PDB file of C-alpha atoms and ligand atoms in Angstrom:
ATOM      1  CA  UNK A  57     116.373 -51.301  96.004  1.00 41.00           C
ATOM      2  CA  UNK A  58     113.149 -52.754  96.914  1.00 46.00           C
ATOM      3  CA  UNK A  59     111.464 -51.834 100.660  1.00 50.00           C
ATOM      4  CA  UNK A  60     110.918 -55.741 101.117  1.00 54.00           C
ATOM      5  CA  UNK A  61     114.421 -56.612 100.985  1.00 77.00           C
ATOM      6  CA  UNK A  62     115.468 -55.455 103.988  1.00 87.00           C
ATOM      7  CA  UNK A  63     113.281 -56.476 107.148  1.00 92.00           C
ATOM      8  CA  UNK A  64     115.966 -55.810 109.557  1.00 95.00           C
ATOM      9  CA  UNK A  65     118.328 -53.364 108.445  1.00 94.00           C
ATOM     10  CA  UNK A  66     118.399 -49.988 107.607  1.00 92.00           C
ATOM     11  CA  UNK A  67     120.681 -47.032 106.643  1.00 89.00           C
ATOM     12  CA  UNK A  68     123.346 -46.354 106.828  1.00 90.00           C
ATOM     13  CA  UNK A  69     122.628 -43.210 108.172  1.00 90.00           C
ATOM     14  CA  UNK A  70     124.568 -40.189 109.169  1.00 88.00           C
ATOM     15  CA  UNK A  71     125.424 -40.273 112.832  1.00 85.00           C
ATOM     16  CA  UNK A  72     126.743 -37.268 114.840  1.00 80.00           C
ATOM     17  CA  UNK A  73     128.054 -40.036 117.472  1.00 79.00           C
ATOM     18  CA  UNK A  74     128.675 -42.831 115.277  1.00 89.00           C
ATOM     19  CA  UNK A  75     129.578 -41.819 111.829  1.00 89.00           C
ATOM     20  CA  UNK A  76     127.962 -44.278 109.218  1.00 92.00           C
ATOM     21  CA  UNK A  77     125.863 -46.347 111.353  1.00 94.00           C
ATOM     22  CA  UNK A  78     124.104 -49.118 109.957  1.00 95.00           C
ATOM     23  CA  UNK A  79     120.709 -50.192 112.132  1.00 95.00           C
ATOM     24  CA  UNK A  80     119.811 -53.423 112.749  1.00 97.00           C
ATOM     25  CA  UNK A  81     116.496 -53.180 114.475  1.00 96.00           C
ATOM     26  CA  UNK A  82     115.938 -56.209 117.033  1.00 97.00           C
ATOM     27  CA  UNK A  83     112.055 -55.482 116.905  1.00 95.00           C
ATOM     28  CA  UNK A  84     111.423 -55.154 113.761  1.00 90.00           C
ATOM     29  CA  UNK A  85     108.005 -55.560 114.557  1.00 82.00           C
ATOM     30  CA  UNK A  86     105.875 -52.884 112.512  1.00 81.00           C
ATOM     31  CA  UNK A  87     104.472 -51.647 115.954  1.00 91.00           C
ATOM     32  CA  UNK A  88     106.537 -49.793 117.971  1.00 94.00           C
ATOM     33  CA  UNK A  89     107.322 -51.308 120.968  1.00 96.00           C
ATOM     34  CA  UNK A  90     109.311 -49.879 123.779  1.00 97.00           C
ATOM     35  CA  UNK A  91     109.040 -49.724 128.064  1.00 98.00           C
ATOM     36  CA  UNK A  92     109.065 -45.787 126.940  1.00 98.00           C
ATOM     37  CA  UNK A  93     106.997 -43.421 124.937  1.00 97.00           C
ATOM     38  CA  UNK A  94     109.791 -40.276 124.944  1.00 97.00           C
ATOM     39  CA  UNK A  95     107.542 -37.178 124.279  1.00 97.00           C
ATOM     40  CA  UNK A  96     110.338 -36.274 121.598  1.00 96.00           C
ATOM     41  CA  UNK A  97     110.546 -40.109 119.748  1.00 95.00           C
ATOM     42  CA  UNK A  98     110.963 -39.852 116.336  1.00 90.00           C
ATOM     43  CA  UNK A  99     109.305 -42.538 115.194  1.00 88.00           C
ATOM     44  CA  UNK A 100     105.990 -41.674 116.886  1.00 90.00           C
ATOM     45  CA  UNK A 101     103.912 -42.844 119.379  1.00 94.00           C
ATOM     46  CA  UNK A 102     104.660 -46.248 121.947  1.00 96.00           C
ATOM     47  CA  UNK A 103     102.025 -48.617 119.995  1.00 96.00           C
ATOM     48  CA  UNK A 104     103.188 -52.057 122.380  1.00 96.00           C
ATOM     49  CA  UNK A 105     104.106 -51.531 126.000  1.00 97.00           C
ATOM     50  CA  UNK A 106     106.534 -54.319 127.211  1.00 96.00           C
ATOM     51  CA  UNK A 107     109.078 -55.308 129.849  1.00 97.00           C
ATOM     52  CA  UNK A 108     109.087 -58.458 128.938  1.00 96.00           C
ATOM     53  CA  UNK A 109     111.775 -60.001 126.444  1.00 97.00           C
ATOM     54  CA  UNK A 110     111.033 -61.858 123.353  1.00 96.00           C
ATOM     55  CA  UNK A 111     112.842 -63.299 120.152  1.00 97.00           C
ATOM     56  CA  UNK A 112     111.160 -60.952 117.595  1.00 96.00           C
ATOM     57  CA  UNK A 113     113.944 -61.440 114.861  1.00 96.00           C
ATOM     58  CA  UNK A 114     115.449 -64.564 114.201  1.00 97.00           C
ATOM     59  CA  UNK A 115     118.927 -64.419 114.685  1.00 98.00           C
ATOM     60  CA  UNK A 116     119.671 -66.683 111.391  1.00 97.00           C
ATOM     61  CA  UNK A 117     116.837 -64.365 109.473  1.00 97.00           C
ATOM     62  CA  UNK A 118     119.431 -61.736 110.587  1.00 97.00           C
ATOM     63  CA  UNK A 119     122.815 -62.866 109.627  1.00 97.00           C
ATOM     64  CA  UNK A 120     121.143 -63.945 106.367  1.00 95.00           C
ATOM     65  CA  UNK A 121     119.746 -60.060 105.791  1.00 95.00           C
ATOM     66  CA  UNK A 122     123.379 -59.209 106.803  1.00 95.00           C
ATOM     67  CA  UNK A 123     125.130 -61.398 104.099  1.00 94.00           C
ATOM     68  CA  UNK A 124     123.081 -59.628 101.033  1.00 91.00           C
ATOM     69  CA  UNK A 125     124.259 -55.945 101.691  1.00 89.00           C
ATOM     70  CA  UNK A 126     125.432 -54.430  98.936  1.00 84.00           C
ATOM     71  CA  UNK A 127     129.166 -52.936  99.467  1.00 86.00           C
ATOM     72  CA  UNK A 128     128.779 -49.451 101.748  1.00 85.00           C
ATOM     73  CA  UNK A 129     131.277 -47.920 103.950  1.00 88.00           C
ATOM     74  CA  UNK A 130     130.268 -48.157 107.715  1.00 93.00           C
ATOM     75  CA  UNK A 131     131.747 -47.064 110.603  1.00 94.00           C
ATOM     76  CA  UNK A 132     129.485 -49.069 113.322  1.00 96.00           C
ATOM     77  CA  UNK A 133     126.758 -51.576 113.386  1.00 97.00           C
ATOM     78  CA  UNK A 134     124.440 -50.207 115.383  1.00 97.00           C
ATOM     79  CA  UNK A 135     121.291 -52.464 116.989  1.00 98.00           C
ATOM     80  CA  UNK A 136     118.356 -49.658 117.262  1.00 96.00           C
ATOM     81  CA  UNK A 137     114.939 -49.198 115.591  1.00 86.00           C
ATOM     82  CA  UNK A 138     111.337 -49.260 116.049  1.00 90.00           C
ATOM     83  CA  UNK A 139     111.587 -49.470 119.772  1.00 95.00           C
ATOM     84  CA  UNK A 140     114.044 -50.770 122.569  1.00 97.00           C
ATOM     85  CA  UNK A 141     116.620 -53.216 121.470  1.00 98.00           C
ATOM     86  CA  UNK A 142     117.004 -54.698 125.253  1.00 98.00           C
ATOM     87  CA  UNK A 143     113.470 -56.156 124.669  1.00 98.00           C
ATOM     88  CA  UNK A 144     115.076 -58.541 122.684  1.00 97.00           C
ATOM     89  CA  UNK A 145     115.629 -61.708 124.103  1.00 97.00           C
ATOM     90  CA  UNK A 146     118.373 -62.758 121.776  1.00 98.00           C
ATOM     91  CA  UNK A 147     120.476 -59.724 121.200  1.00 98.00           C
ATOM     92  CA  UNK A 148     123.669 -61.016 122.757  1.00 98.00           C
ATOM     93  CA  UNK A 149     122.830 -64.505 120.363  1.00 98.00           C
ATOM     94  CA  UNK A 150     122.367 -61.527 117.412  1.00 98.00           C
ATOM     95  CA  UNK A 151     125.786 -59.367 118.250  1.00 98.00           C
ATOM     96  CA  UNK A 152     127.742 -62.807 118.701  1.00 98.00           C
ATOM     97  CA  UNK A 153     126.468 -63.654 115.099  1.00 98.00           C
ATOM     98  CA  UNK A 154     127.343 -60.374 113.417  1.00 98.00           C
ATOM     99  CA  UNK A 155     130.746 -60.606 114.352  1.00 98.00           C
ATOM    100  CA  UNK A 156     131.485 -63.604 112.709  1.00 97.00           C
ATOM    101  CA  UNK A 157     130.460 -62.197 109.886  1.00 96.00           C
ATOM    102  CA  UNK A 158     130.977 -58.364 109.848  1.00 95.00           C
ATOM    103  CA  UNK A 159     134.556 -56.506 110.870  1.00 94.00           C
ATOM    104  CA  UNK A 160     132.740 -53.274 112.175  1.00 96.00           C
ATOM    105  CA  UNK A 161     132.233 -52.545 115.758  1.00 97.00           C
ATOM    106  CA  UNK A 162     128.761 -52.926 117.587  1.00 98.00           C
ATOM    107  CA  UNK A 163     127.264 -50.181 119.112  1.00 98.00           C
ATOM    108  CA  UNK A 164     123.454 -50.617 121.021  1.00 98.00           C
ATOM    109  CA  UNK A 165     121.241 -47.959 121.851  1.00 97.00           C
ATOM    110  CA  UNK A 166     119.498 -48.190 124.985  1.00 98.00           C
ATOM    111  CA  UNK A 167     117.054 -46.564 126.631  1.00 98.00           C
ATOM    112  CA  UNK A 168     118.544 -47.764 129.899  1.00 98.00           C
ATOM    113  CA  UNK A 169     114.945 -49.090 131.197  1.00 98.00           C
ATOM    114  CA  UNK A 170     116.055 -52.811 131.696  1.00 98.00           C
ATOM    115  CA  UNK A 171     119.917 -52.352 132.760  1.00 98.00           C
ATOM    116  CA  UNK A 172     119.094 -53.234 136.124  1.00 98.00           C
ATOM    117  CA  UNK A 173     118.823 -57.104 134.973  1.00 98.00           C
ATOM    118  CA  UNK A 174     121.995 -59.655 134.745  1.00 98.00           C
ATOM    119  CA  UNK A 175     120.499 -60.824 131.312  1.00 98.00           C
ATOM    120  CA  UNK A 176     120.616 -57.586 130.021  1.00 98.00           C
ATOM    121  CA  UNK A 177     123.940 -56.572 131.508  1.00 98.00           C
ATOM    122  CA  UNK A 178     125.427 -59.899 129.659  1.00 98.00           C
ATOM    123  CA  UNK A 179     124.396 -58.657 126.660  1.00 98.00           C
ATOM    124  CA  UNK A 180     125.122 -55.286 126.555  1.00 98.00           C
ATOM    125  CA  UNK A 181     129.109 -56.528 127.803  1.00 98.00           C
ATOM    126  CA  UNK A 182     129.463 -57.547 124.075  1.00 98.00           C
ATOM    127  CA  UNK A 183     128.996 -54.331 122.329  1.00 98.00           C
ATOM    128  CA  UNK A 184     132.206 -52.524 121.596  1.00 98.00           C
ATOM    129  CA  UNK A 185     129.875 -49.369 122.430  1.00 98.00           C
ATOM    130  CA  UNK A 186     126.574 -48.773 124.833  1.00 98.00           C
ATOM    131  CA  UNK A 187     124.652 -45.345 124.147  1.00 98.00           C
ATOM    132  CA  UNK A 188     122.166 -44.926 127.245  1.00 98.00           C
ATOM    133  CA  UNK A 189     119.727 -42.793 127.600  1.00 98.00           C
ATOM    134  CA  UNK A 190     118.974 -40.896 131.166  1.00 98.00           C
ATOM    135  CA  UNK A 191     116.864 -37.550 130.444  1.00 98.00           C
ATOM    136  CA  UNK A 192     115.563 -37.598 134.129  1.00 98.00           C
ATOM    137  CA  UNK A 193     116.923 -36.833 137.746  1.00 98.00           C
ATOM    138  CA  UNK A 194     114.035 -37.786 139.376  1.00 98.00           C
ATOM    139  CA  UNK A 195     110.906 -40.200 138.577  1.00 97.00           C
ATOM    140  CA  UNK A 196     108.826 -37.708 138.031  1.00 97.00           C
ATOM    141  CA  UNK A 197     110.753 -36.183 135.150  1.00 97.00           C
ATOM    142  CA  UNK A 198     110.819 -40.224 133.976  1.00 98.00           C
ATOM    143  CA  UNK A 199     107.112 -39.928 133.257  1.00 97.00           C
ATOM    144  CA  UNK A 200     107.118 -36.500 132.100  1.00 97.00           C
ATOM    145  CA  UNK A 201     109.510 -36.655 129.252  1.00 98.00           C
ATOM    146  CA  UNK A 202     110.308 -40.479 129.052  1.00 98.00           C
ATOM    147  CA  UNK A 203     106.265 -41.392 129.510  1.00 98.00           C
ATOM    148  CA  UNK A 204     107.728 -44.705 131.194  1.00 97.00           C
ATOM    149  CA  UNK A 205     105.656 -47.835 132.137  1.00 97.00           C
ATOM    150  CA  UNK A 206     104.448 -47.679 135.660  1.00 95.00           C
ATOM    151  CA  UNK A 207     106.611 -50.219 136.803  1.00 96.00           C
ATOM    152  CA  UNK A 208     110.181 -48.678 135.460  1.00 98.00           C
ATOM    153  CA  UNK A 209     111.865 -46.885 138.494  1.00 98.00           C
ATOM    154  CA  UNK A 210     114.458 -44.583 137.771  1.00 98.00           C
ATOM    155  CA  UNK A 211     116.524 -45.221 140.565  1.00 98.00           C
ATOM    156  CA  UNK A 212     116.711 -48.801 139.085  1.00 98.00           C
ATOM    157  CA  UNK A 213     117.820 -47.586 135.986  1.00 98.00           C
ATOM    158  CA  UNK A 214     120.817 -44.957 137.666  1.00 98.00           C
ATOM    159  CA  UNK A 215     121.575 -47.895 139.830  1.00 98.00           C
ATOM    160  CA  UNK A 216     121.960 -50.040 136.733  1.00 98.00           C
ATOM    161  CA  UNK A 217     124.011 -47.471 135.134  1.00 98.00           C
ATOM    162  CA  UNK A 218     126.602 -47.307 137.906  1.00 98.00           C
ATOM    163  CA  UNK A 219     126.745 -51.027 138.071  1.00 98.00           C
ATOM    164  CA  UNK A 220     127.184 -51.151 134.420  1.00 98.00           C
ATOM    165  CA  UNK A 221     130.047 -48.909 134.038  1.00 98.00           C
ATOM    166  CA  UNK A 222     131.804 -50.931 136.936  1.00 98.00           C
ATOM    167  CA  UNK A 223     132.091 -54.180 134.704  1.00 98.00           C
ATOM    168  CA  UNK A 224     132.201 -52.499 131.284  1.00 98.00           C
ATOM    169  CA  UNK A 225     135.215 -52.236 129.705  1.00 97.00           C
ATOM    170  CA  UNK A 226     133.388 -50.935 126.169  1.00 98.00           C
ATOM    171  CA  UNK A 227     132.808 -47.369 125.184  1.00 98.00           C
ATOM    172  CA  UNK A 228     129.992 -46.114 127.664  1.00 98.00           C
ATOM    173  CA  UNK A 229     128.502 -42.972 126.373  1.00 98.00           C
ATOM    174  CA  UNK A 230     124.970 -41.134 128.430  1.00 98.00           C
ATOM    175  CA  UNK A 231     123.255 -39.104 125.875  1.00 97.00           C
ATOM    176  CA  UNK A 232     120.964 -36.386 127.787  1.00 98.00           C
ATOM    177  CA  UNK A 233     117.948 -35.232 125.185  1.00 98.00           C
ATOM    178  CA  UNK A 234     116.657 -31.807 126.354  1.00 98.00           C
ATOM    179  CA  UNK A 235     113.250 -30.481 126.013  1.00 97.00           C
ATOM    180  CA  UNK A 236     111.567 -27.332 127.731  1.00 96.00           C
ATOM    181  CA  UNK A 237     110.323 -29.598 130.610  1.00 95.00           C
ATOM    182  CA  UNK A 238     113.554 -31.538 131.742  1.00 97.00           C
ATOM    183  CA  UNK A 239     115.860 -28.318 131.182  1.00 96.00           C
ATOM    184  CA  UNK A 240     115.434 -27.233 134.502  1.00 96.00           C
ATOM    185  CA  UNK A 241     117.039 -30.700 135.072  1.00 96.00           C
ATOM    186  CA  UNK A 242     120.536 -29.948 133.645  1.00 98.00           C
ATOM    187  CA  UNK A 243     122.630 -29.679 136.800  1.00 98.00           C
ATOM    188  CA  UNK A 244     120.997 -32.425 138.614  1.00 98.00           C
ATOM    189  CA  UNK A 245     121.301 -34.844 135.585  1.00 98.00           C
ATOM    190  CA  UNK A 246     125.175 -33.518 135.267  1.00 98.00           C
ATOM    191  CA  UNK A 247     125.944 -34.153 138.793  1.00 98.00           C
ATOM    192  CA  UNK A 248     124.367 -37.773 137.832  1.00 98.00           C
ATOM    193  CA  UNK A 249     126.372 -38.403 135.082  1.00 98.00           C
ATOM    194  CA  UNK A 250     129.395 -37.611 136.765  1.00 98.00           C
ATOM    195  CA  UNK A 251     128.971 -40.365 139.545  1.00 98.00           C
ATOM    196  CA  UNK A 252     127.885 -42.798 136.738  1.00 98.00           C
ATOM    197  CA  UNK A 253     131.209 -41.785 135.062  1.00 98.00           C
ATOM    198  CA  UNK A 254     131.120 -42.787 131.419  1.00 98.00           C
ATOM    199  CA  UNK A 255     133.795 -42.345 128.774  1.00 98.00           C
ATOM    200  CA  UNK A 256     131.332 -39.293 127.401  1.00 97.00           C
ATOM    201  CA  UNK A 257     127.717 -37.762 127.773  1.00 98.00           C
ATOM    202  CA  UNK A 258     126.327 -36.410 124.599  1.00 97.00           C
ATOM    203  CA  UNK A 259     123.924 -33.125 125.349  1.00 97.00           C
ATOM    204  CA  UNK A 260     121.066 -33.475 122.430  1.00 96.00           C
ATOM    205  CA  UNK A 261     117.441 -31.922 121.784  1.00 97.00           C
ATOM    206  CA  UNK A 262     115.043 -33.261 118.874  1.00 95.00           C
ATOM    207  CA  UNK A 263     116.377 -32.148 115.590  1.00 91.00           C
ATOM    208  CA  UNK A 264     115.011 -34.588 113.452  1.00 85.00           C
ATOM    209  CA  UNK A 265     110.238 -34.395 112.933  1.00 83.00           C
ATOM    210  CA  UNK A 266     108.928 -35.263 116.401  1.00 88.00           C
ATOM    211  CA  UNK A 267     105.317 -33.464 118.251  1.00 85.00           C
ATOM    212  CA  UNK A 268     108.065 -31.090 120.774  1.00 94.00           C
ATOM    213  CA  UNK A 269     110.359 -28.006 119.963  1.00 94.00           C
ATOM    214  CA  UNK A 270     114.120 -28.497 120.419  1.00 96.00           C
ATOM    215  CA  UNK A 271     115.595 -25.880 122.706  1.00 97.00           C
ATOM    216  CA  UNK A 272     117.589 -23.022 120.857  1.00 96.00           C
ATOM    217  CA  UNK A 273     121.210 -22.757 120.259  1.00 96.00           C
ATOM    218  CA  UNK A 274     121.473 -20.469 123.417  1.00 97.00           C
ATOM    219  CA  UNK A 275     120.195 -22.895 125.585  1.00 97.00           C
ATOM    220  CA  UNK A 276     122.111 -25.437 124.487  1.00 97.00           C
ATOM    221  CA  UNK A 277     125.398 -23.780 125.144  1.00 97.00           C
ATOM    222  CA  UNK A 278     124.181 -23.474 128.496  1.00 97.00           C
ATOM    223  CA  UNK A 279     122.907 -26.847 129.495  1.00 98.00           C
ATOM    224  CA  UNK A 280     126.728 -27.888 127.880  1.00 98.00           C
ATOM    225  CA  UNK A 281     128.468 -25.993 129.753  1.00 97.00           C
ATOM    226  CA  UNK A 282     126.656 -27.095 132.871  1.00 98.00           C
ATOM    227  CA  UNK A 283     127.933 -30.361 132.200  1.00 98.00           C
ATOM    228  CA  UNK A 284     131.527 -29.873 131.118  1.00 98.00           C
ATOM    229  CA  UNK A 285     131.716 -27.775 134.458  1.00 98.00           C
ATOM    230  CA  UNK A 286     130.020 -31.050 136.654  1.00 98.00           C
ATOM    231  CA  UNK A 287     131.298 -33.286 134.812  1.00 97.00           C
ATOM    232  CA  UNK A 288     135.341 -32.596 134.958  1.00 95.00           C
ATOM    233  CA  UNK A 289     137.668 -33.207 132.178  1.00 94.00           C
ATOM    234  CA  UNK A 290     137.560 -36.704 132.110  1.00 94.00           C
ATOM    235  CA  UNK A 291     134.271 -37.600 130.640  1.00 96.00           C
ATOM    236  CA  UNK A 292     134.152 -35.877 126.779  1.00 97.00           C
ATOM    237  CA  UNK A 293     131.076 -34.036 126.690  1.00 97.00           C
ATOM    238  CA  UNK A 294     129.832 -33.322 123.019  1.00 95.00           C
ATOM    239  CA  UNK A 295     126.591 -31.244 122.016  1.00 95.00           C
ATOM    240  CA  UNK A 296     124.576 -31.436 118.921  1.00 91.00           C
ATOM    241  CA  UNK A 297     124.569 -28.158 117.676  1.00 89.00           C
ATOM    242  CA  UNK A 298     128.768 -28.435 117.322  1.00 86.00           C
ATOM    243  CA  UNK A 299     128.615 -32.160 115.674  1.00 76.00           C
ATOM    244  CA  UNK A 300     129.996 -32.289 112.287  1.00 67.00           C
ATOM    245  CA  UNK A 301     127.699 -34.866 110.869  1.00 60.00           C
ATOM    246  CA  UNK A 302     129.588 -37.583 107.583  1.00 57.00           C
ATOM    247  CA  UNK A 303     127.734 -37.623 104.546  1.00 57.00           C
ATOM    248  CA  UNK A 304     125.878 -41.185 103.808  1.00 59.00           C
ATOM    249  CA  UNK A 305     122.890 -42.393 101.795  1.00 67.00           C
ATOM    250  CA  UNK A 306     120.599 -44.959 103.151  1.00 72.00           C
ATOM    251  CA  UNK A 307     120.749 -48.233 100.842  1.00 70.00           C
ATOM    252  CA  UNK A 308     116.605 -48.537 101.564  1.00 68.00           C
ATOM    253  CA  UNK A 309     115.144 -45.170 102.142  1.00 67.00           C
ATOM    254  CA  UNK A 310     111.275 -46.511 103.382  1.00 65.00           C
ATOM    255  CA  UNK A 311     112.868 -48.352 105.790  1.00 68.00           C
ATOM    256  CA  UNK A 312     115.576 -45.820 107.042  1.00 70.00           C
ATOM    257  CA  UNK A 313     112.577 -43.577 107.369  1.00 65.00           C
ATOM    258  CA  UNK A 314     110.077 -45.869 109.891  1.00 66.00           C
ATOM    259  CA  UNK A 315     113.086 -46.424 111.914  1.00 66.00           C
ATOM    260  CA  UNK A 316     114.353 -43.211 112.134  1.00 63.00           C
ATOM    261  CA  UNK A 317     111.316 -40.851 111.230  1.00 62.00           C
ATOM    262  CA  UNK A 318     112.218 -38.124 108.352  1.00 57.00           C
ATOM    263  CA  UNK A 319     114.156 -35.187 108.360  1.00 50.00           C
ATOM    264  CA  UNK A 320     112.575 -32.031 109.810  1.00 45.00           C
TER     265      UNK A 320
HETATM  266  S1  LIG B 426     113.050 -42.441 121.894  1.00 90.32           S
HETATM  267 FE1  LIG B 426     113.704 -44.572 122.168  1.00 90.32          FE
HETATM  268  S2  LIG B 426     113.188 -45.018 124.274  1.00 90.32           S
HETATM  269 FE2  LIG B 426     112.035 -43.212 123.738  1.00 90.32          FE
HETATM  270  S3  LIG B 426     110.038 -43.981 123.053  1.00 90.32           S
HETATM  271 FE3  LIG B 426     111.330 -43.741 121.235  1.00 90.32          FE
HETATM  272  S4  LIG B 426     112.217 -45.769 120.936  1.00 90.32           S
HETATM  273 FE4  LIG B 426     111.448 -45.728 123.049  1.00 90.32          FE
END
């Protein structure tokens, strides 16, 4: 399949959470361009700093991407890439459009940075599933591990959490990614996460290439059963070193890859 074919898709890849995921990456911009620079990212370093939503994909350029796939079982469409799908301006225009067409649910990615803003909120309400990241119990643990733009405030974002999971009706899931410098964070994030209350918090550490070591199997177990404890039997929580991952082979492998970094 040739690279240029696909500007705006990608996969599908093999998700722990999702299944078969397909990507759609809003950015698509061959700069990565996020509000974070996550010490763990797989796709590398923040190249674009931005708060500031654009139209970087077409939505029509999209749909018409879309219609070519060849025939591949998927179990969710899921809008993530080469930075932070919020930043894009028309993503609620984009997931209105790919239901028309496609029978899959929607999931979107988020690193949670911009969920304080109505705009936002209105377009994350359309996504049969939100993922959203919160690694930090404090702003100071924001910078550390998330390397956030000055102007993000993590209360905003916890504050946009809570008032998310008030109107949404979707699947809300908080994934936690642990390093060495935010484990000390577990309980704190747990006790978080629990007045949040989403349908399930997914405990992770870098697996996949990145520039930090993901914390051992011991740890892990740990930090997991911090959260189950905090957490109550309501809200699933899953880890990733018990995830049984489904088998699936990216249609385009280059741009699976600059999307989602290799394998380590
Ligand atoms: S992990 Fe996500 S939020 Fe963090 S820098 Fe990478 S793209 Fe941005």
């Amino acid at each position: 399949m040739e690279q240029s074919k696909y500007k705006y898709i990608y996969g599908p890849v093999s998700s722990w959470r999702l299944g078969r995921s397909l990507g759609i990456d809003p950015i698509s911009s061959c700069q990565k361009t996020c509000t974070f620079d996550c010490v763990y990212c797989q796709v590398g370093r923040t190249e674009v700093f931005s708060g500031q939503r654009e139209v970087f994909v077409p939505t029509e350029a999209l749909i018409h991407e879309l219609r070519s796939l060849p025939d591949v079982p998927i179990d969710y469409i899921t809008f993530a890439g080469n930075g932070e799908p919020t930043l894009a301006k028309n993503l609620g225009e984009m997931i209105r459009a790919v239901k028309m067409v496609r029978k899959e649910k929607i999931a979107v990615i988020t690193n949670a940075s911009l969920i304080h803003r109505k705009d936002v909120v209105e377009d994350l309400l359309l996504a049969d599933l939100v993922e959203a990241k919160l690694d930090a119990s404090s702003d100071v643990f924001l910078k550390a591990v998330n390397q956030s733009m000055a102007e993000i405030r993590w209360e905003d974002i916890v504050e946009g959490l809570k008032a998310f999971r008030k109107v949404y009706h979707g699947h809300l899931t908080l994934q936690v990614m642990f390093v060495a410098s935010n484990k000390a964070c577990a309980a704190a994030i747990a006790k978080i996460a629990h007045q949040i209350g989403p349908d399930e918090v997914e405990i992770n550490t870098p697996l996949r290439a990145c520039s930090v070591k993901p914390l051992s199997i011991e740890d892990m177990e740990e930090i997991t059963a911090i959260f189950r404890r905090i957490c109550g039997a309501r809200i699933k929580v899953r880890s990733v070193y018990e995830a049984k991952r489904e088998i699936s082979r990216p249609f385009c492998q280059p741009s699976t890859e600059r999307r989602r970094g290799k394998e380590s």
